[in-house]
Coordinates of C-alpha atoms and ligand atoms in Angstrom, one line a residue:
X19 CA -10.5 23.8 5.6
X20 CA -10.7 20.1 6.6
X21 CA -14.0 18.1 8.0
X22 CA -13.2 16.5 11.3
X23 CA -14.2 13.8 12.1
X24 CA -13.6 12.0 15.4
X25 CA -12.4 8.9 17.0
X26 CA -13.8 7.0 20.2
X27 CA -13.9 4.5 22.1
X28 CA -16.5 3.1 24.1
X29 CA -16.6 -0.5 26.5
X30 CA -13.1 -1.7 27.1
X31 CA -9.7 -1.0 25.9
X32 CA -8.3 -2.7 22.5
X33 CA -10.7 -2.6 20.8
X34 CA -8.7 -1.4 17.6
X35 CA -9.5 1.8 16.8
X36 CA -6.5 2.4 16.1
X37 CA -6.9 0.0 12.8
X38 CA -11.1 1.3 12.7
X39 CA -8.8 4.7 11.8
X40 CA -6.8 3.7 9.9
X41 CA -9.2 1.7 7.8
X42 CA -10.9 5.1 7.4
X43 CA -8.2 6.9 6.6
X44 CA -7.6 4.3 3.4
X45 CA -11.2 4.3 2.6
X46 CA -11.7 8.2 1.7
X47 CA -8.1 8.1 0.3
X48 CA -9.4 5.7 -2.1
X49 CA -12.5 7.8 -3.0
X50 CA -9.7 11.0 -4.1
X51 CA -9.2 12.6 -0.9
X52 CA -6.6 13.7 1.6
X53 CA -6.6 12.2 4.5
X54 CA -4.2 13.4 7.9
X55 CA -4.4 11.0 11.3
X56 CA -3.6 11.7 14.9
X57 CA -3.9 9.7 18.4
X58 CA -4.9 11.5 21.3
X59 CA -3.4 9.3 24.4
X60 CA -4.9 10.2 27.6
X61 CA -1.2 8.8 30.1
X62 CA 0.8 11.7 31.8
X63 CA 3.7 10.4 29.6
X64 CA 4.8 13.1 28.1
X65 CA 5.0 10.1 25.0
X66 CA 5.7 6.4 25.4
X67 CA 9.5 6.9 24.7
X68 CA 10.2 5.8 28.1
X69 CA 7.7 2.7 28.5
X70 CA 8.2 -1.1 28.5
X71 CA 6.9 -3.0 25.4
X72 CA 4.6 -5.0 28.1
X73 CA 3.1 -1.8 28.9
X74 CA 2.1 0.0 26.1
X75 CA 4.0 -2.3 22.8
X76 CA 6.0 -1.2 20.1
X77 CA 7.1 2.6 20.1
X78 CA 6.9 4.2 16.3
X79 CA 9.3 6.6 15.3
X80 CA 8.6 8.9 12.8
X81 CA 10.9 10.5 9.7
X82 CA 10.9 13.4 12.4
X83 CA 12.4 11.6 15.1
X84 CA 8.8 11.7 16.9
X85 CA 8.6 8.7 19.4
X86 CA 4.8 7.7 19.5
X87 CA 1.4 4.8 20.0
X88 CA 2.3 2.7 17.6
X89 CA -1.7 3.2 15.9
X90 CA 1.0 5.3 14.1
X91 CA 2.0 2.5 12.2
X92 CA -1.5 1.6 11.7
X93 CA -2.2 5.1 10.2
X94 CA 0.8 4.9 8.2
X95 CA 0.7 1.5 6.8
X96 CA -3.0 2.2 5.2
X97 CA -2.4 5.5 3.9
X98 CA -0.2 8.3 2.5
X99 CA -1.1 10.6 6.0
X100 CA 2.5 12.3 6.6
X101 CA 3.0 11.6 9.8
X102 CA 5.5 14.0 12.8
X103 CA 5.5 15.6 15.9
X104 CA 1.9 16.6 15.9
X105 CA 0.4 13.3 15.2
X106 CA 0.7 12.0 18.6
X107 CA 0.5 14.3 21.5
X108 CA -0.7 12.8 24.7
X109 CA -1.6 14.0 28.3
X110 CA 1.6 15.0 29.5
X111 CA 2.9 17.5 27.0
X112 CA -0.2 19.2 26.6
X113 CA 0.0 19.2 30.0
X114 CA 2.9 20.5 29.6
X115 CA 2.9 23.0 27.0
X116 CA 0.8 24.4 29.7
X117 CA 2.6 24.2 32.3
X118 CA 5.9 25.9 30.3
X119 CA 3.5 28.5 28.8
X120 CA 2.2 29.1 32.8
X121 CA 6.6 29.3 33.9
X122 CA 6.6 31.8 30.8
X123 CA 4.1 34.3 32.8
X124 CA 2.3 33.8 29.6
X125 CA -1.0 34.0 31.6
X126 CA -0.4 36.7 33.7
X127 CA -3.5 37.6 36.6
X128 CA -4.6 34.3 35.2
X129 CA -5.2 31.3 37.0
X130 CA -4.7 28.2 34.6
X131 CA -7.5 25.6 34.4
X132 CA -8.5 22.4 33.0
X133 CA -11.4 25.0 31.0
X134 CA -10.5 26.4 29.6
X135 CA -6.6 26.2 29.9
X136 CA -6.1 22.6 29.0
X137 CA -8.7 21.9 26.7
X138 CA -7.7 25.3 24.2
X139 CA -4.4 23.0 24.1
X140 CA -6.2 20.2 23.3
X141 CA -8.1 22.0 20.4
X142 CA -4.4 24.0 18.9
X143 CA -3.0 20.2 18.9
X144 CA -6.2 19.1 16.8
X145 CA -5.4 22.0 15.1
X146 CA -1.2 20.9 13.9
X147 CA -2.3 18.1 14.0
X148 CA -4.3 18.3 10.5
X149 CA -1.7 19.7 8.6
X150 CA -1.0 20.2 4.5
X151 CA -4.8 21.4 3.7
X152 CA -6.1 18.5 4.2
X153 CA -9.6 17.5 3.1
X154 CA -10.1 14.9 6.0
X155 CA -8.6 15.4 9.4
X156 CA -9.0 11.8 11.9
X157 CA -9.0 12.1 15.3
X158 CA -8.1 9.3 16.9
X159 CA -9.0 10.0 21.0
X160 CA -7.3 6.7 23.7
X161 CA -8.6 5.1 25.9
X162 CA -12.2 4.6 26.4
X163 CA -15.1 6.4 27.1
X164 CA -15.4 7.4 31.2
X165 CA -11.5 7.3 31.9
X166 CA -11.5 10.1 34.2
X167 CA -7.8 11.1 32.4
X168 CA -9.7 11.0 28.6
X169 CA -12.1 13.9 30.1
X170 CA -10.0 16.8 29.1
X171 CA -9.7 14.9 25.4
X172 CA -13.7 14.7 25.3
X173 CA -14.3 18.5 26.1
X174 CA -12.1 19.7 24.1
X175 CA -13.6 17.4 21.0
X176 CA -17.1 18.6 22.2
X177 CA -15.9 22.5 22.4
X178 CA -14.3 22.2 19.0
X179 CA -17.1 20.7 16.8
X180 CA -19.0 23.8 18.3
X181 CA -16.7 26.0 16.8
X182 CA -17.6 24.6 14.0
X183 CA -19.9 24.5 10.8
X184 CA -23.1 21.7 12.0
X185 CA -21.6 18.6 9.1
X186 CA -18.1 19.6 10.0
X187 CA -17.0 17.5 12.3
X188 CA -18.5 14.0 12.6
X189 CA -18.2 11.7 16.1
X190 CA -17.7 8.3 15.8
X191 CA -17.8 5.5 18.3
X192 CA -16.6 2.4 18.4
X193 CA -18.1 0.1 20.9
X194 CA -18.0 -3.9 21.4
X195 CA -20.9 -5.6 21.5
X196 CA -20.4 -8.5 24.4
X197 CA -20.9 -12.4 22.9
X198 CA -22.7 -14.7 25.6
X199 CA -21.8 -18.2 24.6
X200 CA -23.7 -19.2 28.2
X201 CA -27.0 -18.6 27.0
X202 CA -25.8 -18.2 23.2
X203 CA -26.9 -13.9 23.2
X204 CA -24.8 -10.8 21.9
X205 CA -25.4 -8.2 24.2
X206 CA -25.6 -4.3 23.7
X207 CA -26.5 -2.9 27.0
X208 CA -22.2 -1.7 27.9
X209 CA -23.0 0.4 24.5
X210 CA -25.9 1.7 25.7
X211 CA -24.2 2.8 29.1
X212 CA -20.5 3.8 26.9
X213 CA -23.0 6.4 24.4
X214 CA -24.7 7.5 27.1
X215 CA -21.3 8.6 28.9
X216 CA -21.0 10.4 25.7
X217 CA -23.6 11.9 25.5
X218 CA -23.1 13.1 29.7
X219 CA -20.0 15.2 28.3
X220 CA -22.0 17.0 25.6
X221 CA -21.0 14.3 22.8
X222 CA -23.8 12.9 20.3
X223 CA -21.9 10.2 18.3
X224 CA -23.2 10.3 14.8
X225 CA -21.7 6.7 13.8
X226 CA -21.5 3.5 16.0
X227 CA -19.2 1.0 14.7
X228 CA -19.6 -2.2 16.5
X229 CA -17.2 -4.9 17.5
X230 CA -18.2 -8.3 17.8
X231 CA -17.0 -11.9 17.1
X232 CA -21.0 -12.4 16.1
X233 CA -23.1 -10.9 13.3
X234 CA -25.0 -8.5 13.9
X235 CA -28.2 -9.6 13.2
X236 CA -31.1 -5.4 12.1
X237 CA -33.2 -6.6 15.4
X238 CA -29.6 -6.5 17.3
X239 CA -29.5 -2.1 14.9
X240 CA -32.5 -1.3 15.7
X241 CA -32.6 -1.7 19.3
X242 CA -29.0 0.6 19.8
X243 CA -31.3 2.5 17.4
X244 CA -33.5 3.3 20.0
X245 CA -31.2 3.5 22.7
X246 CA -28.8 5.2 21.4
X247 CA -29.8 7.7 19.5
X248 CA -28.9 7.1 16.2
X249 CA -29.7 5.9 13.1
X250 CA -30.1 2.0 12.3
X251 CA -28.5 2.4 9.1
X252 CA -25.5 4.5 11.7
X253 CA -24.7 1.4 12.7
X254 CA -22.0 -0.9 11.4
X255 CA -20.9 -3.2 12.5
X256 CA -17.1 -4.3 12.3
X257 CA -16.8 -8.5 13.1
X258 CA -13.3 -9.4 13.9
X259 CA -11.4 -10.5 10.8
X260 CA -11.0 -14.1 10.3
X261 CA -7.6 -13.8 8.4
X262 CA -6.5 -10.5 7.8
X263 CA -6.5 -7.3 9.3
X264 CA -6.4 -5.7 5.6
X265 CA -9.5 -6.7 5.8
X266 CA -10.9 -4.4 7.5
X267 CA -11.5 -1.5 5.3
X268 CA -12.5 -4.0 2.5
X269 CA -16.1 -5.2 6.0
X270 CA -16.1 -2.0 6.7
X271 CA -16.8 -0.3 3.7
X272 CA -19.8 -3.5 3.3
X273 CA -21.8 -2.2 5.6
X274 CA -21.2 1.0 4.2
X275 CA -19.6 3.2 5.9
X276 CA -17.3 5.3 3.9
X277 CA -21.4 6.3 1.5
X278 CA -22.3 7.4 5.9
X279 CA -18.9 9.3 5.8
X280 CA -19.6 10.4 3.2
X281 CA -23.1 11.6 3.2
X282 CA -23.1 13.4 6.7
X283 CA -19.7 14.8 6.2
X284 CA -21.3 16.4 3.0
X285 CA -18.3 15.4 1.2
X286 CA -18.6 15.0 -3.5
X287 CA -19.7 11.5 -5.0
X288 CA -21.6 9.9 -1.4
X289 CA -23.1 6.9 -4.2
X290 CA -19.8 6.1 -5.6
X291 CA -17.9 2.6 -5.5
X292 CA -14.6 3.0 -3.6
X293 CA -12.3 1.4 -5.5
X294 CA -10.1 -0.8 -3.3
X295 CA -10.0 -3.3 -5.8
X296 CA -5.9 -4.2 -5.2
X297 CA -6.8 -4.0 -1.6
X298 CA -9.4 -7.7 -2.3
X299 CA -7.0 -8.3 -4.7
X300 CA -4.2 -8.5 -2.0
X301 CA -6.9 -10.8 0.4
X302 CA -8.1 -12.9 -2.8
X303 CA -4.2 -13.9 -3.4
X304 CA -3.2 -14.1 0.1
X305 CA -5.8 -16.6 0.9
X306 CA -4.8 -18.5 -1.5
X307 CA -1.3 -18.9 -0.3
X308 CA -0.6 -22.5 -0.1
X309 CA 3.6 -22.0 0.2
X310 CA 5.1 -21.7 3.9
X311 CA 8.9 -20.8 5.2
X312 CA 8.9 -20.4 8.6
X313 CA 11.1 -17.6 10.9
X314 CA 12.9 -17.1 14.1
X315 CA 11.9 -13.9 15.4
X316 CA 14.0 -14.8 19.3
X317 CA 13.2 -11.2 21.1
X318 CA 13.1 -10.2 24.5
X319 CA 9.5 -8.5 24.4
X320 CA 8.2 -12.1 22.9
X321 CA 4.9 -13.0 24.4
X322 CA 3.5 -8.8 23.5
X323 CA 2.3 -9.4 19.6
X324 CA 2.4 -5.7 19.5
X325 CA 6.3 -5.7 21.2
X326 CA 7.4 -6.5 17.5
X327 CA 3.6 -5.0 15.4
X328 CA 5.3 -3.4 12.9
X329 CA 8.8 -5.9 12.2
X330 CA 4.7 -8.5 12.2
X331 CA 3.9 -6.1 9.4
X332 CA 6.8 -6.1 7.7
X333 CA 7.6 -9.8 6.9
X334 CA 3.3 -10.4 5.9
X335 CA 4.1 -8.1 3.3
X336 CA 7.1 -9.4 2.2
X337 CA 5.9 -13.0 2.2
X338 CA 3.3 -11.9 0.3
X339 CA 5.5 -10.0 -1.9
X340 CA 7.4 -12.8 -2.2
X341 CA 4.0 -15.3 -2.5
X342 CA 5.5 -17.3 0.8
X343 CA 3.1 -17.8 4.0
X344 CA 5.4 -16.6 6.7
X345 CA 5.1 -19.1 9.9
X346 CA 6.0 -17.0 12.7
X347 CA 8.2 -19.1 16.0
X348 CA 8.3 -16.5 18.7
X349 CA 11.6 -16.8 20.4
X350 CA 12.2 -15.9 23.4
X351 CA 16.1 -14.5 23.8
X352 CA 16.5 -16.4 27.6
X353 CA 15.1 -19.1 26.1
X354 CA 18.0 -19.8 23.8
X355 CA 20.5 -20.0 26.8
X356 CA 18.2 -22.4 28.2
X357 CA 17.0 -25.1 25.9
X358 CA 20.6 -24.8 23.1
X359 CA 20.2 -23.8 19.8
X360 CA 18.6 -26.7 18.9
X361 CA 14.4 -24.2 19.4
X362 CA 15.6 -23.2 15.8
X363 CA 16.1 -26.2 15.0
X364 CA 14.2 -26.1 11.7
X365 CA 13.9 -22.2 10.3
X366 CA 14.2 -21.2 7.4
X367 CA 15.1 -17.5 8.9
X368 CA 16.4 -16.2 11.9
X369 CA 15.2 -12.1 12.7
X370 CA 16.5 -10.7 15.9
X371 CA 15.1 -7.3 16.4
X372 CA 15.8 -4.1 18.1
X373 CA 15.4 -3.4 21.9
X374 CA 17.1 -2.2 26.0
X375 CA 18.5 -3.8 28.3
X376 CA 21.1 -6.6 28.7
X377 CA 18.4 -10.0 29.5
X378 CA 18.0 -12.0 26.8
X379 CA 21.8 -10.3 24.6
X380 CA 24.2 -13.8 25.4
X381 CA 20.7 -15.9 23.4
X382 CA 20.1 -13.9 21.3
X383 CA 24.0 -13.9 20.0
X384 CA 24.1 -17.2 20.8
X385 CA 20.7 -17.4 18.1
X386 CA 23.0 -15.2 15.6
X387 CA 26.3 -17.5 15.7
X388 CA 23.9 -20.5 14.6
X389 CA 22.9 -18.5 11.6
X390 CA 25.5 -17.7 10.4
X391 CA 27.2 -21.1 10.3
X392 CA 24.2 -23.0 9.4
X393 CA 23.5 -21.1 6.4
X394 CA 20.3 -19.3 7.7
X395 CA 18.7 -16.6 7.1
X396 CA 19.6 -14.3 8.8
X397 CA 18.3 -10.4 9.6
X398 CA 19.5 -8.5 13.0
X399 CA 18.1 -4.7 12.8
X400 CA 19.1 -2.4 15.9
X401 CA 19.8 -4.3 18.7
X402 CA 20.0 -7.5 16.9
X403 CA 22.4 -5.8 15.0
X404 CA 24.8 -4.0 17.5
X405 CA 24.1 -8.1 18.7
X406 CA 26.1 -9.7 15.3
X407 CA 28.9 -7.7 15.8
X408 CA 29.1 -8.2 18.9
X409 CA 29.1 -12.3 19.0
X410 CA 31.1 -11.6 15.4
X411 CA 33.3 -9.8 16.8
X412 CA 34.2 -12.6 20.1
X413 CA 33.8 -16.1 17.4
X414 CA 35.6 -14.4 13.8
X415 CA 37.9 -11.1 14.8
X416 CA 39.0 -13.7 18.1
X417 CA 38.7 -10.3 20.1
X418 CA 37.6 -11.8 23.6
X419 CA 35.7 -10.2 25.7
X420 CA 34.2 -7.9 22.7
X421 CA 30.5 -5.8 24.5
X422 CA 28.8 -3.4 24.1
X423 CA 29.2 0.0 26.2
X424 CA 25.5 -0.5 27.0
X425 CA 26.5 -3.8 29.1
X426 CA 29.8 -4.1 30.0
X427 CA 31.7 -0.8 31.3
X428 CA 34.8 -2.4 31.9
X429 CA 34.8 -4.8 28.1
X430 CA 38.2 -4.9 26.7
X431 CA 36.3 -4.6 23.0
X432 CA 34.0 -2.7 23.5
X433 CA 33.1 -2.8 19.4
X434 CA 29.6 -1.0 20.1
X435 CA 29.9 2.4 21.5
X436 CA 28.1 5.2 22.6
X437 CA 27.3 8.0 20.6
X438 CA 29.8 11.1 20.4
X439 CA 26.5 13.3 20.9
X440 CA 24.7 10.8 24.2
X441 CA 28.2 11.1 25.9
X442 CA 26.4 14.1 27.7
X443 CA 22.7 13.3 27.8
X444 CA 21.2 12.3 31.5
X445 CA 17.8 12.8 30.2
X446 CA 16.0 9.1 29.1
X447 CA 13.2 10.8 27.7
X448 CA 13.3 11.7 23.6
X449 CA 17.0 11.6 23.6
X450 CA 18.4 8.9 21.7
X451 CA 19.3 9.3 18.0
X452 CA 15.9 9.5 16.3
X453 CA 14.2 9.6 13.2
X454 CA 15.2 9.4 9.3
X455 CA 19.2 9.8 8.6
X456 CA 20.4 9.2 5.0
X457 CA 22.8 6.1 4.6
X458 CA 24.8 5.9 1.2
X459 CA 24.9 1.9 0.0
X460 CA 28.5 0.6 -1.0
X461 CA 27.4 0.0 -4.9
X462 CA 27.8 -4.4 -5.4
X463 CA 26.7 -4.0 -1.2
X464 CA 23.8 -7.1 -1.4
X465 CA 21.6 -3.9 0.8
X466 CA 22.8 -1.7 -2.9
X467 CA 20.9 -5.2 -5.3
X468 CA 18.3 -4.8 -2.8
X469 CA 16.8 -1.4 -2.0
X470 CA 18.3 -1.1 -6.7
X471 CA 19.6 2.5 -5.1
X472 CA 22.1 3.8 -3.4
X473 CA 20.6 6.9 -1.6
X474 CA 18.3 5.9 1.3
X475 CA 16.9 7.2 4.1
X476 CA 15.7 4.8 7.1
X477 CA 14.5 6.0 11.0
X478 CA 16.7 5.4 13.9
X479 CA 15.9 5.1 17.6
X480 CA 19.2 4.2 19.6
X481 CA 22.4 5.4 21.7
X482 CA 24.9 3.2 20.4
X483 CA 26.2 3.0 17.4
X484 CA 29.4 0.8 15.9
X485 CA 32.8 1.0 17.1
X486 CA 34.7 2.9 14.2
X487 CA 38.0 1.7 16.0
X488 CA 36.7 -1.7 14.5
X489 CA 36.2 -0.7 11.6
X490 CA 39.3 -2.3 9.6
X491 CA 39.0 -5.5 11.5
X492 CA 35.8 -6.3 10.3
X493 CA 36.3 -5.4 7.4
X494 CA 39.8 -7.0 6.3
X495 CA 38.0 -10.1 8.1
X496 CA 34.6 -10.5 5.5
X497 CA 32.1 -8.6 6.6
X498 CA 30.9 -5.8 4.5
X499 CA 30.6 -2.4 6.0
X500 CA 27.5 -2.0 3.1
X501 CA 26.1 1.0 4.9
X502 CA 27.5 4.1 5.9
X503 CA 25.3 7.7 7.2
X504 CA 27.4 10.2 4.6
X505 CA 27.6 12.7 7.2
X506 CA 28.7 11.3 10.5
X507 CA 30.2 8.3 9.5
X508 CA 28.4 5.9 11.2
X509 CA 28.2 2.8 10.0
X510 CA 24.8 1.5 9.2
X511 CA 24.5 -1.8 7.7
X512 CA 26.7 -5.1 8.6
X513 CA 26.9 -8.0 5.9
X514 CA 28.1 -11.5 5.7
X515 CA 28.6 -11.7 1.5
X516 CA 29.7 -15.6 1.7
X517 CA 25.9 -16.1 3.3
X518 CA 23.5 -17.0 1.5
X519 CA 21.0 -14.4 4.2
X520 CA 22.7 -12.1 6.1
X521 CA 22.2 -8.5 6.9
X522 CA 22.1 -6.4 10.6
X523 CA 20.4 -3.2 10.1
X524 CA 21.2 -0.2 12.6
X525 CA 18.2 1.7 11.7
X526 CA 14.5 0.4 12.1
X527 CA 13.2 -0.3 8.5
X528 CA 10.0 -1.7 9.5
X529 CA 8.5 1.9 9.8
X530 CA 8.7 1.8 6.2
X531 CA 7.2 -1.0 5.5
X532 CA 3.8 -1.0 3.6
X533 CA 1.5 -4.0 2.2
X534 CA 1.7 -2.7 -1.3
X535 CA 5.3 -1.5 -1.0
X536 CA 6.9 -4.7 1.3
X537 CA 10.5 -3.0 2.4
X538 CA 13.1 -3.9 0.1
X539 CA 15.7 -6.3 3.2
X540 CA 12.5 -7.7 4.0
X541 CA 11.8 -8.4 1.1
X542 CA 14.6 -9.5 -0.1
X543 CA 15.5 -11.8 4.0
X544 CA 11.3 -13.7 3.3
X545 CA 12.9 -14.3 -0.4
X546 CA 16.1 -16.2 1.1
X547 CA 13.6 -17.8 3.7
X548 CA 11.9 -19.1 1.4
X549 CA 14.4 -20.4 -0.5
X550 CA 15.9 -21.9 2.2
X551 CA 12.5 -23.7 2.8
X552 CA 12.8 -25.6 -0.6
X553 CA 16.3 -26.3 -0.1
X554 CA 18.5 -24.6 -1.8
X555 CA 21.6 -23.2 -0.9
X556 CA 21.9 -19.2 -1.5
X557 CA 19.5 -16.2 -0.2
X558 CA 17.7 -16.4 -4.3
X559 CA 18.0 -13.1 -2.7
X560 CA 20.3 -10.7 -5.8
X561 CA 24.1 -12.6 -5.9
X562 CA 27.1 -10.2 -5.3
X563 CA 29.2 -10.2 -7.5
X564 CA 32.1 -7.9 -6.7
X565 CA 31.8 -5.1 -4.0
X566 CA 32.7 -1.4 -6.0
Ligands
LIG655 N1 19.5 -0.5 23.2 C1 20.9 -0.4 21.4 C2 21.0 1.8 21.9 O1 20.6 1.6 21.7 C3 19.7 -0.9 20.6 C4 18.3 0.4 20.8 C5 18.0 -0.6 19.8 O2 17.6 -1.7 19.2 N2 16.3 0.6 19.5 O3 21.7 1.2 21.0

C-alpha cells in the first residue's frame, strides 16, 4: 500500500507547489522508491482544456489524452510517474461524477451532500491517482488554504489521513515568508495564519516548506516552529533559485527535506544520501556554458511565460544537450504585422507554437516565410505546422487564398481542413484529437535521422489537419511529408530538405522532453540554431542524403 504525501499551499498562489511536488518525486525516485503524482484543482471547469492560456497557462496533455494542469508537466519532467486521466481532478470533474451518479439513482432516498458524497468522491480520486502499487503517492492540492473552493479537498484529505495508520500520511505545507524591503525583514505572520487555517480544518502540517527571497535564519525557523506547532528542523527553507528551476531538488536535499520525508513516512535508509550526481553535473555544466544562440518564439500568448511552459523548458533541455544557452526572443505574432519581419532580425531560429483563434495568425505566417526565405532554422508545432503549410501553399505553390478551415470557411484552397471525425462534434470540452498516436517516419528524412527510429508516438491536441487532397502538389514541389499516422493516414510532419532546418509537426513534442533526455526534434532545432549563430549554412543536424 502506498504512503501518501499531501502538498498544500498557503499565503499566496503561484508559490511553486507543483515544482516542489515534482522535486519531492524526483528525490524519492533517486532513493529507490516509486512514486505517483497527482493534482487536485478546486476550480469548477471539468478540466483546463476550455480555459484561455492567459487564465491558466498551457494545457498539458498526457498519453491517454487528459487535458491537464501545467504542473503535470513538471511531474513528468522530474520523475517517471505514469500520468493519466486520474492524475488531475478538478471540483468540476468530481461534482459531475457525483451528479451523474445521483441522476442514475445510485443514492436513491438520500440527500446528496458535500460531506460525505463529494469528499468520498475526492478520496476515491486520490486512490485512483496512486497507480501501479507505488511506494509513495504525492498529491498536490491546488489553490491556497483559506479559499472557499478548496475546503472540500482539505476536508477529504483530513478524512483520508484518519483512515490510515500514523506514519502513512504526511502533510507538507508550502508557504511564503515575504520580505519587506522598507524594513529589511522577513515576516512569519502570514505563515502562522495560514497554518492556523489548516489546523482549524483539522490538519497539522508535518513539514513547512518556506519560500523565501532571503536566507531564513535559525531564529525565524524557531519562531515559525513555536507558532505553527512543528519542530524547528521541520521548517525547511526553499529560497528562490538564482539560475534554474532544476536547482530545486538539490536545494531541498541540502535543507534536509529528503531525510525528513523518509523518517516521517518510516521508509528504509533514512541516513542515506540522495543520489543527484547527474543532476548536479547538469547544473554545474549549465553554469559554465558561455555560447549563446537566440531563438524567437512567435506566439499569441507571449506575455505569459506559463502559456508556453513546456516549449521553453524543451528549448532549455535542448540547449543543455548542445552545450549552448538558448536566449529567447518572445514575439507577439501581431507585432510581426505592425513592425514587419525586422523584429526577427538576428535570430538563429524561429519557433511557432500551437494555438487557437485567428488573432496573430497572419503574423505567424509572415514569420515562417521569413524563416524559409532567409534559411533560418524553423520549427512549427501544431498550429505552427498548419501555418507553415498555409505559407508554403500561398507563396510556393501559387494557391492564392490558401487557408485553414478553422478561420476561413470559404477559402478556395483549404489546405488545412477539419478532421473527418470532428465533423459532428458540437461540444468544446475534451473533444479534440487528444493524446498519443503512432506516427511512421519516412526513411531518410531529417525527422527519421533525429529520432533514430521509424515508429514513434507523440501527443496531440487539435481538430484540424493537413488536407490530403493537396498531398500530391506538396510532394511534387519539394515539401516532404516526413511523418504519417499509419492508421488514419494523417500527415504529422512536414519538412523542407533544401532548408538548413525546417520541420513542422502536427503533434506536441514539448510534452515529452526531459532535462536529461531532450526531445530529438528540439535537440536538432537548437543544434541548427547554434550552427546558424556560428555562421554555418547547414543545420548541424544530420544532412538528408536521399529519400527512401
Ligand atoms: N487550432 C488548431 C487545431 O485545432 C491547432 C491546435 C493546436 O495548436 N493545439 O487544429
